[in-house]
PDB file of C-alpha atoms in Angstrom:
ATOM      1  CA  UNK C  23     -23.641  16.935   0.315  1.00 49.00           C
ATOM      2  CA  UNK C  24     -21.502  15.753   3.308  1.00 45.00           C
ATOM      3  CA  UNK C  25     -18.118  14.131   2.917  1.00 46.00           C
ATOM      4  CA  UNK C  26     -17.846  10.691   4.423  1.00 46.00           C
ATOM      5  CA  UNK C  27     -15.504  10.475   7.436  1.00 47.00           C
ATOM      6  CA  UNK C  28     -12.024   9.195   6.707  1.00 51.00           C
ATOM      7  CA  UNK C  29     -11.153   5.500   6.864  1.00 48.00           C
ATOM      8  CA  UNK C  30      -9.290   5.536  10.160  1.00 46.00           C
ATOM      9  CA  UNK C  31     -12.244   7.044  11.986  1.00 46.00           C
ATOM     10  CA  UNK C  32     -14.681   4.629  10.379  1.00 43.00           C
ATOM     11  CA  UNK C  33     -12.452   1.676  11.272  1.00 44.00           C
ATOM     12  CA  UNK C  34     -12.282   2.838  14.888  1.00 44.00           C
ATOM     13  CA  UNK C  35     -16.048   3.149  15.077  1.00 41.00           C
ATOM     14  CA  UNK C  36     -16.479  -0.301  13.523  1.00 44.00           C
ATOM     15  CA  UNK C  37     -14.155  -1.870  16.083  1.00 43.00           C
ATOM     16  CA  UNK C  38     -16.022  -0.134  18.886  1.00 44.00           C
ATOM     17  CA  UNK C  39     -19.320  -1.411  17.528  1.00 41.00           C
ATOM     18  CA  UNK C  40     -17.935  -4.913  17.381  1.00 47.00           C
ATOM     19  CA  UNK C  41     -17.015  -4.607  21.045  1.00 48.00           C
ATOM     20  CA  UNK C  42     -14.788  -7.351  22.379  1.00 45.00           C
ATOM     21  CA  UNK C  43     -14.426  -9.651  19.361  1.00 47.00           C
ATOM     22  CA  UNK C  44     -14.119 -12.818  21.431  1.00 43.00           C
ATOM     23  CA  UNK C  45     -17.009 -12.187  23.831  1.00 46.00           C
ATOM     24  CA  UNK C  46     -19.464 -14.196  21.749  1.00 47.00           C
ATOM     25  CA  UNK C  47     -17.132 -17.195  21.935  1.00 67.00           C
ATOM     26  CA  UNK C  48     -17.649 -17.766  25.672  1.00 81.00           C
ATOM     27  CA  UNK C  49     -18.214 -21.505  26.074  1.00 95.00           C
ATOM     28  CA  UNK C  50     -17.329 -24.503  28.248  1.00 97.00           C
ATOM     29  CA  UNK C  51     -13.643 -25.280  27.872  1.00 98.00           C
ATOM     30  CA  UNK C  52     -13.858 -28.085  30.458  1.00 98.00           C
ATOM     31  CA  UNK C  53     -16.871 -30.255  31.253  1.00 97.00           C
ATOM     32  CA  UNK C  54     -16.840 -33.306  33.516  1.00 94.00           C
ATOM     33  CA  UNK C  55     -19.888 -35.535  33.041  1.00 90.00           C
ATOM     34  CA  UNK C  56     -18.403 -39.037  33.516  1.00 88.00           C
ATOM     35  CA  UNK C  57     -21.248 -40.562  31.501  1.00 86.00           C
ATOM     36  CA  UNK C  58     -18.766 -42.545  29.449  1.00 84.00           C
ATOM     37  CA  UNK C  59     -17.462 -44.264  32.594  1.00 85.00           C
ATOM     38  CA  UNK C  60     -14.213 -42.359  32.179  1.00 88.00           C
ATOM     39  CA  UNK C  61     -12.458 -39.992  34.550  1.00 89.00           C
ATOM     40  CA  UNK C  62     -11.424 -37.842  31.564  1.00 93.00           C
ATOM     41  CA  UNK C  63     -13.307 -34.624  30.880  1.00 95.00           C
ATOM     42  CA  UNK C  64     -16.003 -34.827  28.206  1.00 94.00           C
ATOM     43  CA  UNK C  65     -14.758 -31.437  26.999  1.00 97.00           C
ATOM     44  CA  UNK C  66     -11.210 -30.224  27.562  1.00 98.00           C
ATOM     45  CA  UNK C  67      -9.443 -33.433  28.538  1.00 97.00           C
ATOM     46  CA  UNK C  68      -6.257 -32.054  26.947  1.00 98.00           C
ATOM     47  CA  UNK C  69      -6.174 -29.091  29.347  1.00 98.00           C
ATOM     48  CA  UNK C  70      -7.677 -30.561  32.517  1.00 98.00           C
ATOM     49  CA  UNK C  71      -7.402 -33.652  34.701  1.00 97.00           C
ATOM     50  CA  UNK C  72      -8.595 -34.920  38.075  1.00 94.00           C
ATOM     51  CA  UNK C  73      -6.384 -36.175  40.863  1.00 90.00           C
ATOM     52  CA  UNK C  74      -7.110 -37.225  44.434  1.00 83.00           C
ATOM     53  CA  UNK C  75      -4.917 -36.957  47.476  1.00 80.00           C
ATOM     54  CA  UNK C  76      -4.563 -37.187  51.212  1.00 75.00           C
ATOM     55  CA  UNK C  77      -5.962 -40.709  51.370  1.00 71.00           C
ATOM     56  CA  UNK C  78      -8.686 -40.436  48.740  1.00 69.00           C
ATOM     57  CA  UNK C  79      -8.886 -43.198  46.181  1.00 67.00           C
ATOM     58  CA  UNK C  80     -11.038 -43.637  43.115  1.00 71.00           C
ATOM     59  CA  UNK C  81     -13.355 -46.638  43.427  1.00 69.00           C
ATOM     60  CA  UNK C  82     -15.774 -46.923  40.499  1.00 74.00           C
ATOM     61  CA  UNK C  83     -18.653 -45.300  38.645  1.00 77.00           C
ATOM     62  CA  UNK C  84     -22.270 -45.443  39.773  1.00 77.00           C
ATOM     63  CA  UNK C  85     -25.607 -44.135  38.545  1.00 78.00           C
ATOM     64  CA  UNK C  86     -27.888 -41.383  39.748  1.00 76.00           C
ATOM     65  CA  UNK C  87     -31.314 -42.920  40.261  1.00 70.00           C
ATOM     66  CA  UNK C  88     -33.422 -39.895  39.377  1.00 70.00           C
ATOM     67  CA  UNK C  89     -33.332 -36.201  38.631  1.00 69.00           C
ATOM     68  CA  UNK C  90     -32.769 -33.914  35.676  1.00 65.00           C
ATOM     69  CA  UNK C  91     -29.052 -34.682  35.700  1.00 67.00           C
ATOM     70  CA  UNK C  92     -29.460 -38.443  35.930  1.00 67.00           C
ATOM     71  CA  UNK C  93     -26.421 -40.226  34.555  1.00 79.00           C
ATOM     72  CA  UNK C  94     -23.095 -41.553  35.749  1.00 85.00           C
ATOM     73  CA  UNK C  95     -21.137 -39.668  38.448  1.00 85.00           C
ATOM     74  CA  UNK C  96     -17.488 -40.025  39.390  1.00 80.00           C
ATOM     75  CA  UNK C  97     -18.180 -42.442  42.172  1.00 67.00           C
ATOM     76  CA  UNK C  98     -17.368 -43.698  44.644  1.00 60.00           C
ATOM     77  CA  UNK C  99     -14.417 -41.984  46.333  1.00 63.00           C
ATOM     78  CA  UNK C 100     -13.542 -43.864  49.497  1.00 63.00           C
ATOM     79  CA  UNK C 101     -12.341 -42.197  52.668  1.00 63.00           C
ATOM     80  CA  UNK C 102     -13.571 -38.857  51.369  1.00 57.00           C
ATOM     81  CA  UNK C 103     -13.985 -37.251  54.745  1.00 57.00           C
ATOM     82  CA  UNK C 104     -10.616 -37.462  56.421  1.00 60.00           C
ATOM     83  CA  UNK C 105      -8.396 -34.474  57.204  1.00 62.00           C
ATOM     84  CA  UNK C 106      -6.374 -33.269  54.237  1.00 71.00           C
ATOM     85  CA  UNK C 107      -8.283 -35.379  51.735  1.00 81.00           C
ATOM     86  CA  UNK C 108      -9.244 -33.698  48.512  1.00 88.00           C
ATOM     87  CA  UNK C 109     -10.224 -33.812  44.838  1.00 90.00           C
ATOM     88  CA  UNK C 110      -8.207 -31.537  42.550  1.00 94.00           C
ATOM     89  CA  UNK C 111      -9.227 -30.415  39.051  1.00 97.00           C
ATOM     90  CA  UNK C 112      -6.306 -28.910  37.146  1.00 98.00           C
ATOM     91  CA  UNK C 113      -6.704 -26.380  34.334  1.00 98.00           C
ATOM     92  CA  UNK C 114      -4.243 -25.124  31.746  1.00 98.00           C
ATOM     93  CA  UNK C 115      -5.937 -21.885  30.684  1.00 98.00           C
ATOM     94  CA  UNK C 116      -3.233 -20.831  28.244  1.00 98.00           C
ATOM     95  CA  UNK C 117      -4.921 -18.741  25.554  1.00 97.00           C
ATOM     96  CA  UNK C 118      -8.093 -18.175  27.612  1.00 98.00           C
ATOM     97  CA  UNK C 119      -9.450 -15.455  29.878  1.00 97.00           C
ATOM     98  CA  UNK C 120     -12.560 -14.743  31.977  1.00 97.00           C
ATOM     99  CA  UNK C 121     -12.369 -18.190  33.603  1.00 98.00           C
ATOM    100  CA  UNK C 122     -15.818 -18.795  35.091  1.00 98.00           C
ATOM    101  CA  UNK C 123     -17.472 -21.737  36.833  1.00 98.00           C
ATOM    102  CA  UNK C 124     -20.727 -23.248  35.558  1.00 97.00           C
ATOM    103  CA  UNK C 125     -24.169 -23.024  37.128  1.00 95.00           C
ATOM    104  CA  UNK C 126     -23.755 -25.908  39.554  1.00 94.00           C
ATOM    105  CA  UNK C 127     -21.866 -29.097  40.331  1.00 93.00           C
ATOM    106  CA  UNK C 128     -22.849 -32.204  42.255  1.00 91.00           C
ATOM    107  CA  UNK C 129     -21.136 -33.555  45.338  1.00 90.00           C
ATOM    108  CA  UNK C 130     -23.157 -35.881  47.550  1.00 88.00           C
ATOM    109  CA  UNK C 131     -22.378 -38.176  50.423  1.00 86.00           C
ATOM    110  CA  UNK C 132     -23.666 -41.699  50.181  1.00 82.00           C
ATOM    111  CA  UNK C 133     -23.564 -42.926  53.773  1.00 83.00           C
ATOM    112  CA  UNK C 134     -23.750 -41.839  57.417  1.00 88.00           C
ATOM    113  CA  UNK C 135     -19.991 -41.650  57.947  1.00 87.00           C
ATOM    114  CA  UNK C 136     -19.194 -39.097  55.215  1.00 87.00           C
ATOM    115  CA  UNK C 137     -18.327 -35.501  56.072  1.00 87.00           C
ATOM    116  CA  UNK C 138     -21.260 -33.127  55.785  1.00 92.00           C
ATOM    117  CA  UNK C 139     -19.380 -29.851  55.237  1.00 94.00           C
ATOM    118  CA  UNK C 140     -17.106 -29.233  52.241  1.00 93.00           C
ATOM    119  CA  UNK C 141     -15.100 -26.423  50.694  1.00 95.00           C
ATOM    120  CA  UNK C 142     -14.378 -25.294  47.124  1.00 97.00           C
ATOM    121  CA  UNK C 143     -11.162 -23.351  46.514  1.00 97.00           C
ATOM    122  CA  UNK C 144      -8.909 -22.299  43.651  1.00 98.00           C
ATOM    123  CA  UNK C 145      -5.184 -21.875  43.179  1.00 98.00           C
ATOM    124  CA  UNK C 146      -3.344 -19.822  40.570  1.00 98.00           C
ATOM    125  CA  UNK C 147       0.076 -21.284  41.350  1.00 98.00           C
ATOM    126  CA  UNK C 148      -0.338 -25.000  40.814  1.00 98.00           C
ATOM    127  CA  UNK C 149      -1.704 -25.742  44.272  1.00 96.00           C
ATOM    128  CA  UNK C 150       0.950 -23.967  46.365  1.00 97.00           C
ATOM    129  CA  UNK C 151      -1.737 -21.754  47.913  1.00 97.00           C
ATOM    130  CA  UNK C 152      -5.535 -21.777  47.734  1.00 97.00           C
ATOM    131  CA  UNK C 153      -8.319 -19.207  48.063  1.00 98.00           C
ATOM    132  CA  UNK C 154     -11.741 -20.453  49.140  1.00 97.00           C
ATOM    133  CA  UNK C 155     -14.750 -19.663  46.943  1.00 98.00           C
ATOM    134  CA  UNK C 156     -17.737 -18.712  49.100  1.00 96.00           C
ATOM    135  CA  UNK C 157     -18.489 -20.378  52.407  1.00 96.00           C
ATOM    136  CA  UNK C 158     -18.422 -24.031  53.420  1.00 96.00           C
ATOM    137  CA  UNK C 159     -21.351 -25.896  51.913  1.00 96.00           C
ATOM    138  CA  UNK C 160     -23.300 -28.901  53.142  1.00 95.00           C
ATOM    139  CA  UNK C 161     -23.650 -31.977  50.967  1.00 91.00           C
ATOM    140  CA  UNK C 162     -26.865 -33.964  50.791  1.00 89.00           C
ATOM    141  CA  UNK C 163     -26.869 -37.679  51.497  1.00 87.00           C
ATOM    142  CA  UNK C 164     -28.537 -39.061  48.413  1.00 81.00           C
ATOM    143  CA  UNK C 165     -29.055 -42.616  49.590  1.00 69.00           C
ATOM    144  CA  UNK C 166     -31.059 -43.729  46.563  1.00 62.00           C
ATOM    145  CA  UNK C 167     -29.052 -41.409  44.349  1.00 60.00           C
ATOM    146  CA  UNK C 168     -31.422 -38.519  43.666  1.00 69.00           C
ATOM    147  CA  UNK C 169     -29.135 -36.345  41.557  1.00 71.00           C
ATOM    148  CA  UNK C 170     -31.437 -33.358  41.381  1.00 72.00           C
ATOM    149  CA  UNK C 171     -31.321 -32.923  45.147  1.00 78.00           C
ATOM    150  CA  UNK C 172     -27.533 -33.042  45.184  1.00 87.00           C
ATOM    151  CA  UNK C 173     -26.932 -29.991  42.984  1.00 89.00           C
ATOM    152  CA  UNK C 174     -24.605 -27.463  44.638  1.00 94.00           C
ATOM    153  CA  UNK C 175     -24.626 -23.805  43.587  1.00 95.00           C
ATOM    154  CA  UNK C 176     -21.735 -22.586  45.737  1.00 96.00           C
ATOM    155  CA  UNK C 177     -19.382 -20.832  43.329  1.00 96.00           C
ATOM    156  CA  UNK C 178     -21.938 -20.818  40.511  1.00 97.00           C
ATOM    157  CA  UNK C 179     -20.883 -18.244  37.938  1.00 97.00           C
ATOM    158  CA  UNK C 180     -17.761 -17.340  39.929  1.00 98.00           C
ATOM    159  CA  UNK C 181     -15.140 -15.631  37.757  1.00 98.00           C
ATOM    160  CA  UNK C 182     -11.508 -16.055  38.734  1.00 98.00           C
ATOM    161  CA  UNK C 183      -9.380 -12.886  39.109  1.00 98.00           C
ATOM    162  CA  UNK C 184      -7.291 -11.527  36.260  1.00 98.00           C
ATOM    163  CA  UNK C 185      -4.321 -13.602  37.375  1.00 98.00           C
ATOM    164  CA  UNK C 186      -6.117 -16.666  35.997  1.00 98.00           C
ATOM    165  CA  UNK C 187      -6.068 -15.305  32.459  1.00 98.00           C
ATOM    166  CA  UNK C 188      -3.594 -17.173  30.227  1.00 98.00           C
ATOM    167  CA  UNK C 189      -2.501 -19.150  33.309  1.00 98.00           C
ATOM    168  CA  UNK C 190      -1.365 -22.754  32.905  1.00 98.00           C
ATOM    169  CA  UNK C 191      -1.286 -23.591  36.642  1.00 98.00           C
ATOM    170  CA  UNK C 192      -4.893 -23.286  37.854  1.00 98.00           C
ATOM    171  CA  UNK C 193      -6.262 -25.856  40.300  1.00 98.00           C
ATOM    172  CA  UNK C 194      -9.778 -26.184  41.729  1.00 98.00           C
ATOM    173  CA  UNK C 195      -9.950 -28.143  44.986  1.00 96.00           C
ATOM    174  CA  UNK C 196     -12.832 -29.856  46.792  1.00 93.00           C
ATOM    175  CA  UNK C 197     -11.982 -30.861  50.351  1.00 91.00           C
ATOM    176  CA  UNK C 198     -13.935 -31.758  53.440  1.00 89.00           C
ATOM    177  CA  UNK C 199     -13.974 -28.852  55.868  1.00 91.00           C
ATOM    178  CA  UNK C 200     -11.542 -29.306  58.774  1.00 89.00           C
ATOM    179  CA  UNK C 201     -13.374 -30.859  61.712  1.00 88.00           C
ATOM    180  CA  UNK C 202     -16.496 -31.605  59.669  1.00 89.00           C
ATOM    181  CA  UNK C 203     -18.908 -33.961  61.402  1.00 91.00           C
ATOM    182  CA  UNK C 204     -20.822 -36.872  59.941  1.00 91.00           C
ATOM    183  CA  UNK C 205     -24.451 -37.728  60.565  1.00 92.00           C
ATOM    184  CA  UNK C 206     -23.492 -39.694  63.670  1.00 92.00           C
ATOM    185  CA  UNK C 207     -22.158 -36.466  65.211  1.00 94.00           C
ATOM    186  CA  UNK C 208     -18.554 -37.655  65.041  1.00 91.00           C
ATOM    187  CA  UNK C 209     -15.627 -35.951  63.313  1.00 88.00           C
ATOM    188  CA  UNK C 210     -15.744 -37.613  59.922  1.00 86.00           C
ATOM    189  CA  UNK C 211     -12.713 -39.729  59.066  1.00 82.00           C
ATOM    190  CA  UNK C 212     -14.209 -41.997  56.425  1.00 80.00           C
ATOM    191  CA  UNK C 213     -17.130 -42.398  54.109  1.00 80.00           C
ATOM    192  CA  UNK C 214     -17.684 -41.975  50.397  1.00 81.00           C
ATOM    193  CA  UNK C 215     -19.072 -39.391  47.988  1.00 84.00           C
ATOM    194  CA  UNK C 216     -20.221 -38.923  44.404  1.00 85.00           C
ATOM    195  CA  UNK C 217     -18.952 -36.107  42.205  1.00 88.00           C
ATOM    196  CA  UNK C 218     -20.429 -34.942  38.893  1.00 90.00           C
ATOM    197  CA  UNK C 219     -21.182 -32.156  36.394  1.00 92.00           C
ATOM    198  CA  UNK C 220     -18.317 -29.711  36.937  1.00 95.00           C
ATOM    199  CA  UNK C 221     -17.992 -27.131  34.150  1.00 97.00           C
ATOM    200  CA  UNK C 222     -15.453 -24.373  33.488  1.00 98.00           C
ATOM    201  CA  UNK C 223     -16.277 -21.638  30.974  1.00 98.00           C
ATOM    202  CA  UNK C 224     -13.924 -19.121  29.344  1.00 98.00           C
ATOM    203  CA  UNK C 225     -13.340 -16.935  26.307  1.00 97.00           C
ATOM    204  CA  UNK C 226     -10.436 -17.093  23.907  1.00 96.00           C
ATOM    205  CA  UNK C 227      -7.861 -14.338  24.138  1.00 95.00           C
ATOM    206  CA  UNK C 228      -7.815 -12.526  20.777  1.00 92.00           C
ATOM    207  CA  UNK C 229      -4.478 -12.496  18.992  1.00 84.00           C
ATOM    208  CA  UNK C 230      -3.105  -8.953  18.539  1.00 75.00           C
ATOM    209  CA  UNK C 231      -2.294  -9.749  14.910  1.00 59.00           C
ATOM    210  CA  UNK C 232      -5.929 -10.635  14.232  1.00 54.00           C
ATOM    211  CA  UNK C 233      -7.186  -7.376  15.698  1.00 51.00           C
ATOM    212  CA  UNK C 234      -4.608  -5.395  13.739  1.00 53.00           C
ATOM    213  CA  UNK C 235      -5.590  -7.168  10.536  1.00 60.00           C
ATOM    214  CA  UNK C 236      -9.259  -6.407  11.160  1.00 58.00           C
ATOM    215  CA  UNK C 237      -8.519  -2.735  11.748  1.00 56.00           C
ATOM    216  CA  UNK C 238      -6.283  -2.538   8.680  1.00 58.00           C
ATOM    217  CA  UNK C 239      -8.893  -4.213   6.506  1.00 59.00           C
ATOM    218  CA  UNK C 240     -11.630  -1.841   7.614  1.00 55.00           C
ATOM    219  CA  UNK C 241      -9.326   1.087   7.110  1.00 57.00           C
ATOM    220  CA  UNK C 242      -8.402  -0.025   3.601  1.00 54.00           C
ATOM    221  CA  UNK C 243     -12.041  -0.451   2.644  1.00 56.00           C
ATOM    222  CA  UNK C 244     -12.873   3.053   3.770  1.00 54.00           C
ATOM    223  CA  UNK C 245      -9.822   5.014   2.690  1.00 55.00           C
ATOM    224  CA  UNK C 246     -10.417   7.313  -0.267  1.00 52.00           C
ATOM    225  CA  UNK C 247      -7.825   7.600  -3.051  1.00 54.00           C
ATOM    226  CA  UNK C 248      -5.733  10.823  -2.960  1.00 55.00           C
ATOM    227  CA  UNK C 249      -7.577  13.770  -4.431  1.00 56.00           C
ATOM    228  CA  UNK C 250     -10.890  11.925  -4.626  1.00 54.00           C
ATOM    229  CA  UNK C 251     -13.806  13.314  -2.674  1.00 52.00           C
ATOM    230  CA  UNK C 252     -16.343  10.750  -1.526  1.00 47.00           C
ATOM    231  CA  UNK C 253     -19.837  12.046  -1.118  1.00 48.00           C
ATOM    232  CA  UNK C 254     -23.021  10.671   0.213  1.00 53.00           C
ATOM    233  CA  UNK C 255     -26.258  10.947  -1.756  1.00 52.00           C
ATOM    234  CA  UNK C 256     -28.685  13.552  -0.548  1.00 53.00           C
TER     235      UNK C 256
END
């Protein structure tokens, strides 16, 4: 007969087998769909909001005509193409880590005068400085509003650096690329766009007390009373 290993070793192995306890909890903490004709996030409105600046102004909501993501976008933003004009999505990620973008978002231009090239960036200090995610990307002029054709995968699955973990001052920014042209071949200074389906995923940061309690509980279950020898059946 073999003695069973002591409780502390068994608890350690159990914790290792569990891996990162919060990993299975990865889920959208912010999701902008706008299908309720509201600028508030469908998920995470308490930790995220949208603002515009540099001459942008919210106009109304519209409808995608076709496509798998047909619905209501945040539309239309007037003057979306001018220098310094942007859409900011704030995020208070207190209590979260592994901040990751969703599979795609939608940003389309709706007329000939809108800027073609756009940028997606993030800030970890409330917008004081920004780091661009990927390269500039070109928007598609939807015209009739074909949402499926307007899906953008730039930044899809991008995970922010460790400095984003438990950070209350994260900002994602969409802005027209400096000097971007419109379809008339001119530097774009006007036009309008539609924005939709922006998702931010994350995992909860485990509380140290919870992990300690789990370890203590496993240890208590497996600790043998003094002088008692636990054996396994043959």
